[in-house]
Short mmCIF file of C-alpha atoms in Angstrom, two decimals:
data_model
loop_
_atom_site.label_atom_id
_atom_site.label_comp_id
_atom_site.label_asym_id
_atom_site.label_seq_id
_atom_site.Cartn_x
_atom_site.Cartn_y
_atom_site.Cartn_z
CA MET P 1421 -7.77 12.44 -15.10
CA THR P 1422 -7.08 10.62 -18.73
CA VAL P 1423 -5.19 8.45 -18.12
CA ASP P 1424 -3.50 6.85 -20.72
CA TYR P 1425 -2.29 3.27 -19.12
CA ARG P 1426 -0.31 2.20 -22.79
CA ALA P 1427 1.99 5.07 -22.15
CA GLN P 1428 2.81 4.71 -19.08
CA THR P 1429 5.44 1.71 -16.96
CA VAL P 1430 5.04 1.60 -13.52
CA LEU P 1431 7.07 0.49 -11.10
CA LEU P 1432 4.70 -1.73 -8.73
CA THR P 1433 6.28 -2.97 -4.99
CA GLY P 1434 4.83 -5.80 -2.61
CA ALA P 1435 3.81 -7.17 -6.86
CA SER P 1436 3.98 -11.14 -5.42
CA SER P 1437 1.08 -11.27 -4.12
CA GLY P 1438 -2.46 -9.88 -2.72
CA ILE P 1439 -2.98 -5.81 -3.33
CA GLY P 1440 -0.22 -6.38 -5.29
CA ALA P 1441 -0.24 -9.32 -8.05
CA ALA P 1442 -4.12 -7.31 -8.79
CA PHE P 1443 -2.39 -3.71 -9.11
CA ALA P 1444 0.27 -5.83 -11.74
CA THR P 1445 -2.74 -7.35 -13.11
CA ALA P 1446 -5.10 -4.52 -13.66
CA LEU P 1447 -2.14 -2.55 -15.30
CA ALA P 1448 -0.72 -5.08 -17.47
CA ALA P 1449 -4.60 -5.97 -18.74
CA ARG P 1450 -5.20 -1.76 -19.63
CA GLY P 1451 -1.62 -2.27 -21.90
CA SER P 1452 0.53 -0.73 -19.34
CA SER P 1453 4.40 -1.65 -19.21
CA LEU P 1454 5.68 -3.12 -15.48
CA VAL P 1455 8.67 -3.25 -13.28
CA LEU P 1456 7.22 -5.68 -10.50
CA VAL P 1457 9.41 -5.48 -7.50
CA ALA P 1458 9.26 -8.50 -4.18
CA ARG P 1459 11.50 -10.94 -2.34
CA ARG P 1460 10.08 -13.93 -4.15
CA ALA P 1461 12.28 -14.56 -6.91
CA GLU P 1462 11.33 -16.97 -8.23
CA ARG P 1463 7.66 -16.00 -7.82
CA LEU P 1464 7.78 -13.08 -9.45
CA ALA P 1465 8.94 -13.90 -13.06
CA ALA P 1466 6.57 -16.95 -12.90
CA MET P 1467 3.89 -13.79 -13.01
CA ALA P 1468 5.74 -11.01 -15.40
CA ASP P 1469 5.75 -14.36 -17.83
CA GLU P 1470 2.37 -14.59 -17.31
CA LEU P 1471 0.71 -11.28 -18.10
CA HIS P 1472 3.93 -11.18 -20.54
CA ARG P 1473 2.28 -14.04 -22.63
CA ALA P 1474 -1.19 -12.68 -21.46
CA HIS P 1475 -1.57 -9.17 -21.97
CA GLY P 1476 1.60 -9.05 -24.53
CA VAL P 1477 3.48 -6.02 -22.07
CA ARG P 1478 7.33 -5.55 -20.90
CA VAL P 1479 7.19 -6.71 -17.49
CA GLU P 1480 10.50 -6.87 -15.61
CA ALA P 1481 11.44 -8.83 -12.61
CA VAL P 1482 13.19 -7.01 -9.80
CA PRO P 1483 13.57 -9.04 -6.52
CA PHE P 1484 14.19 -6.85 -4.47
CA ASP P 1485 14.54 -5.99 -0.09
CA LEU P 1486 13.00 -2.86 0.46
CA ALA P 1487 15.01 -2.69 4.05
CA HIS P 1488 17.86 -1.82 2.58
CA PRO P 1489 18.42 1.42 4.41
CA ALA P 1490 19.62 2.71 0.40
CA ALA P 1491 16.86 0.76 -0.91
CA GLY P 1492 15.68 3.54 -3.74
CA SER P 1493 19.17 4.20 -5.50
CA GLU P 1494 19.78 0.45 -5.17
CA LEU P 1495 16.31 -0.26 -6.62
CA ARG P 1496 16.96 2.83 -9.18
CA GLN P 1497 19.90 1.72 -10.67
CA ALA P 1498 18.44 -2.10 -10.49
CA VAL P 1499 16.49 -0.04 -12.60
CA ALA P 1500 18.65 1.50 -15.03
CA ASP P 1501 20.45 -1.26 -15.42
CA ARG P 1502 17.30 -3.40 -17.45
CA GLY P 1503 17.16 0.09 -19.93
CA VAL P 1504 14.41 0.96 -18.12
CA ALA P 1505 12.47 4.72 -17.67
CA VAL P 1506 9.97 5.15 -14.94
CA THR P 1507 6.44 7.04 -15.63
CA SER P 1508 4.53 6.20 -12.11
CA LEU P 1509 4.83 3.78 -9.18
CA ILE P 1510 3.13 1.93 -6.90
CA ASN P 1511 4.15 2.25 -2.90
CA ASN P 1512 2.59 -1.30 -2.08
CA ALA P 1513 5.04 -3.64 -0.21
CA ALA P 1514 4.43 -3.28 3.64
CA PHE P 1515 4.50 -5.75 6.19
CA GLY P 1516 3.06 -4.84 10.06
CA THR P 1517 3.40 -7.07 13.97
CA PHE P 1518 0.59 -8.71 15.05
CA SER P 1519 2.16 -7.96 19.15
CA ARG P 1520 2.11 -5.31 22.23
CA PHE P 1521 4.43 -3.09 21.58
CA ALA P 1522 7.14 -4.31 25.22
CA ASP P 1523 6.95 -8.72 23.76
CA ALA P 1524 8.33 -6.94 19.56
CA ASP P 1525 11.66 -8.26 18.27
CA PRO P 1526 12.83 -4.58 18.17
CA GLY P 1527 14.87 -5.74 14.70
CA ARG P 1528 12.07 -7.31 12.99
CA LEU P 1529 10.73 -3.13 14.21
CA ALA P 1530 13.58 -1.85 12.73
CA ALA P 1531 12.29 -4.02 9.05
CA GLU P 1532 8.62 -3.31 9.57
CA ILE P 1533 9.88 1.01 9.68
CA ALA P 1534 12.59 0.49 6.98
CA VAL P 1535 10.11 -1.23 4.89
CA ASP P 1536 6.83 0.62 5.49
CA VAL P 1537 7.95 4.53 6.33
CA ALA P 1538 11.89 4.60 4.85
CA ALA P 1539 11.26 2.24 1.83
CA PRO P 1540 8.04 4.87 -0.55
CA VAL P 1541 9.70 7.93 1.34
CA GLN P 1542 13.28 6.63 -0.72
CA LEU P 1543 11.44 5.41 -3.71
CA THR P 1544 9.90 8.94 -4.63
CA ALA P 1545 12.90 10.83 -4.38
CA ALA P 1546 14.89 7.96 -5.90
CA PHE P 1547 12.41 7.87 -9.36
CA MET P 1548 10.95 11.66 -9.21
CA PRO P 1549 12.96 12.80 -11.89
CA GLN P 1550 11.75 10.56 -13.94
CA LEU P 1551 8.40 11.03 -12.88
CA LEU P 1552 8.46 14.76 -13.00
CA SER P 1553 10.21 14.20 -16.27
CA ALA P 1554 6.54 12.31 -17.60
CA ALA P 1555 4.81 14.59 -16.84
CA ASN P 1556 1.86 12.10 -17.39
CA GLY P 1557 2.58 9.29 -14.41
CA PHE P 1558 1.85 8.62 -10.99
CA ILE P 1559 1.95 8.19 -7.90
CA ILE P 1560 0.58 5.57 -5.48
CA ASN P 1561 1.01 5.19 -1.91
CA LEU P 1562 -1.18 2.65 0.10
CA ALA P 1563 -1.99 3.49 3.21
CA GLY P 1564 -4.42 1.66 4.94
CA VAL P 1565 -8.15 2.25 7.68
CA SER P 1566 -5.23 1.51 10.36
CA ALA P 1567 -3.47 5.33 9.88
CA TYR P 1568 -6.14 7.12 11.10
CA PHE P 1569 -6.56 5.90 14.59
CA PRO P 1570 -4.67 4.02 16.69
CA SER P 1571 -4.14 0.00 16.45
CA PRO P 1572 -2.85 -1.59 19.75
CA ARG P 1573 -0.78 -4.42 18.35
CA MET P 1574 -0.38 -3.23 16.28
CA ALA P 1575 1.36 0.10 16.92
CA VAL P 1576 4.09 0.53 14.90
CA TYR P 1577 2.09 -0.18 11.39
CA SER P 1578 -0.83 1.52 12.57
CA ALA P 1579 1.72 4.75 13.43
CA GLY P 1580 3.86 4.17 9.90
CA LYS P 1581 0.70 3.95 7.78
CA ALA P 1582 -0.29 6.88 9.08
CA PHE P 1583 2.75 8.24 8.30
CA VAL P 1584 2.37 7.12 4.26
CA LEU P 1585 -1.64 9.27 4.55
CA SER P 1586 0.84 12.22 5.91
CA PHE P 1587 3.29 12.41 3.01
CA THR P 1588 0.75 11.66 0.61
CA GLU P 1589 -1.66 14.21 1.46
CA SER P 1590 1.37 16.70 1.33
CA LEU P 1591 3.03 15.31 -1.94
CA TRP P 1592 -0.32 15.48 -3.86
CA THR P 1593 -0.36 19.81 -2.84
CA GLU P 1594 2.82 20.39 -4.46
CA LEU P 1595 2.67 18.07 -7.13
CA ARG P 1596 -0.47 20.04 -8.57
CA GLY P 1597 -0.51 21.39 -12.08
CA THR P 1598 3.08 18.99 -12.78
CA GLY P 1599 1.14 16.40 -14.40
CA LEU P 1600 2.04 13.42 -11.88
CA THR P 1601 -0.92 12.71 -9.47
CA ALA P 1602 -0.17 11.84 -6.29
CA PHE P 1603 -2.54 10.50 -3.32
CA ALA P 1604 -3.46 7.00 -0.87
CA VAL P 1605 -5.42 4.45 -0.66
CA SER P 1606 -6.77 2.97 1.98
CA PRO P 1607 -7.92 -0.26 2.64
CA GLY P 1608 -9.10 -2.24 5.56
CA ALA P 1609 -9.99 -5.41 6.01
CA THR P 1610 -8.34 -7.23 2.38
CA ASP P 1611 -8.79 -11.10 2.10
CA THR P 1612 -4.59 -11.86 1.65
CA ASP P 1613 -2.40 -13.41 2.76
CA PHE P 1614 -1.24 -10.30 5.07
CA THR P 1615 -1.90 -11.20 8.61
CA THR P 1616 0.85 -14.81 7.81
CA GLY P 1617 3.82 -14.56 9.96
CA MET P 1618 2.26 -11.17 10.96
CA GLY P 1619 1.92 -13.38 15.55
CA PRO P 1620 -0.21 -15.47 17.44
CA GLY P 1621 -4.10 -14.22 17.59
CA ALA P 1622 -3.35 -12.08 14.66
CA GLY P 1623 -6.86 -13.74 12.46
CA VAL P 1624 -8.66 -10.89 15.10
CA LEU P 1625 -7.56 -7.87 11.55
CA THR P 1626 -9.57 -10.57 9.07
CA SER P 1627 -12.52 -11.85 11.45
CA GLY P 1628 -14.70 -9.90 9.98
CA ARG P 1629 -16.07 -8.83 6.42
CA THR P 1630 -13.45 -8.50 4.21
CA ARG P 1631 -12.48 -6.96 0.46
CA THR P 1632 -11.05 -8.13 -2.01
CA PRO P 1633 -8.01 -7.39 -3.56
CA GLY P 1634 -9.11 -7.20 -6.92
CA ASP P 1635 -11.86 -4.52 -4.53
CA VAL P 1636 -9.07 -2.24 -3.57
CA VAL P 1637 -7.21 -2.20 -6.69
CA ALA P 1638 -10.79 -1.00 -8.21
CA THR P 1639 -11.12 1.51 -5.60
CA ALA P 1640 -7.92 2.89 -6.58
CA LEU P 1641 -8.32 2.47 -10.36
CA ALA P 1642 -11.82 4.45 -10.12
CA HIS P 1643 -10.31 7.65 -8.69
CA LEU P 1644 -7.03 7.98 -10.43
CA GLU P 1645 -9.52 7.88 -13.12
CA ARG P 1646 -11.48 10.85 -12.00
CA ARG P 1647 -11.17 14.79 -13.62
CA ASP P 1648 -9.70 16.02 -10.21
CA PRO P 1649 -7.81 12.96 -7.99
CA GLY P 1650 -8.04 14.00 -4.57
CA PRO P 1651 -5.37 13.08 -1.59
CA SER P 1652 -6.69 9.87 -0.57
CA VAL P 1653 -9.48 7.83 -0.51
CA ILE P 1654 -10.28 5.36 1.41
CA ASP P 1655 -12.23 1.74 0.03
CA GLY P 1656 -15.42 0.46 0.81
CA ARG P 1657 -18.08 1.36 2.60
CA SER P 1658 -18.14 0.35 5.55
CA ASN P 1659 -14.36 1.45 6.29
CA GLN P 1660 -15.72 4.81 5.08
CA LEU P 1661 -18.28 5.35 7.58
CA GLY P 1662 -16.39 3.62 10.20
CA VAL P 1663 -13.09 6.76 9.56
CA ILE P 1664 -15.80 9.70 10.58
CA MET P 1665 -17.00 7.69 12.90
CA SER P 1666 -13.64 7.40 15.02
CA ARG P 1667 -13.63 11.37 13.99
CA LEU P 1668 -16.33 11.61 16.39
CA ALA P 1669 -14.65 10.18 18.96
CA SER P 1670 -12.51 11.57 21.59
CA ARG P 1671 -8.99 10.34 21.10
CA ARG P 1672 -8.90 8.13 24.44
CA ARG P 1673 -12.02 6.62 23.14
CA SER P 1674 -11.08 5.48 19.93
CA ALA P 1675 -8.05 3.91 21.42
CA LEU P 1676 -10.19 2.48 23.36
CA LEU P 1677 -12.25 1.39 21.08
CA MET P 1678 -9.23 -0.01 19.25
CA ASP P 1679 -8.04 -1.80 22.41
CA ARG P 1680 -11.19 -4.22 21.67
CA VAL P 1681 -11.51 -4.59 17.96
CA PHE P 1682 -7.54 -5.66 17.95
CA ASP P 1683 -8.23 -7.88 20.68
CA PRO P 1684 -7.62 -12.02 19.75
CA ASP P 1685 -9.17 -12.97 23.38
CA ARG P 1686 -12.56 -11.08 22.90
CA ARG P 1687 -14.79 -13.07 21.40
CA ALA P 1688 -14.03 -15.95 24.03
CA LYS P 1689 -14.99 -13.37 26.40
CA THR P 1690 -17.85 -12.68 24.91
CA THR P 1691 -19.00 -15.72 25.45
CA ALA P 1692 -18.13 -16.80 28.46
CA ALA P 1693 -19.57 -13.11 29.43
#
């Protein structure tokens, strides 16, 4: 696909840190205008100013909580009030909870579903007319390798990413021939602040080798620029191999294996043995 980045105005959620910030930097460097969405207003404003000064592109900062029930229509209005027409969308915002489901706070889980599952659907629906009208843009949804197998202690997050992956692959099929490209990118363990505040023991998620936010963005944009991008891409060779191996195992074996992988006490148990 030939991408004219300078013709793009990209709405990017979860833009204030991690993979979102890396997307913002890479796209601004390529000449895209940006609408940055996140809850942290001061951080978002500082980033918008920095990207504008560094690359001369238009950058709008829109502080917004995607857990709102009417996130799609409210954010569409906020963007329209700034006189911006969006041509592309990156649904990156998400958060997780690391605990056994029985011990999790129901209110937090509801917010997690709102941000991780409902918001990507609402925003895609709300901005779809603009995106189709532009006819040369893209939708990139952040799924994750946890979309491909169960993740005990992250049951809702894993299920949410599985939803995003399936939703996006269906969109890819429906949008073929429209000029609007859609695909999901699935990172594995990445060096971000994602685990902050998830719960005790969440550090086990990044205890091994991690990819960088820049790696994930490079994978996504390289996929976008392919002649005929497929419906999804997995970041990192080891993550790709892990997904392949999980598909060879039974669902029972996969679930039990991931229970061990996500056990925060596994290293202590191994040492004791």
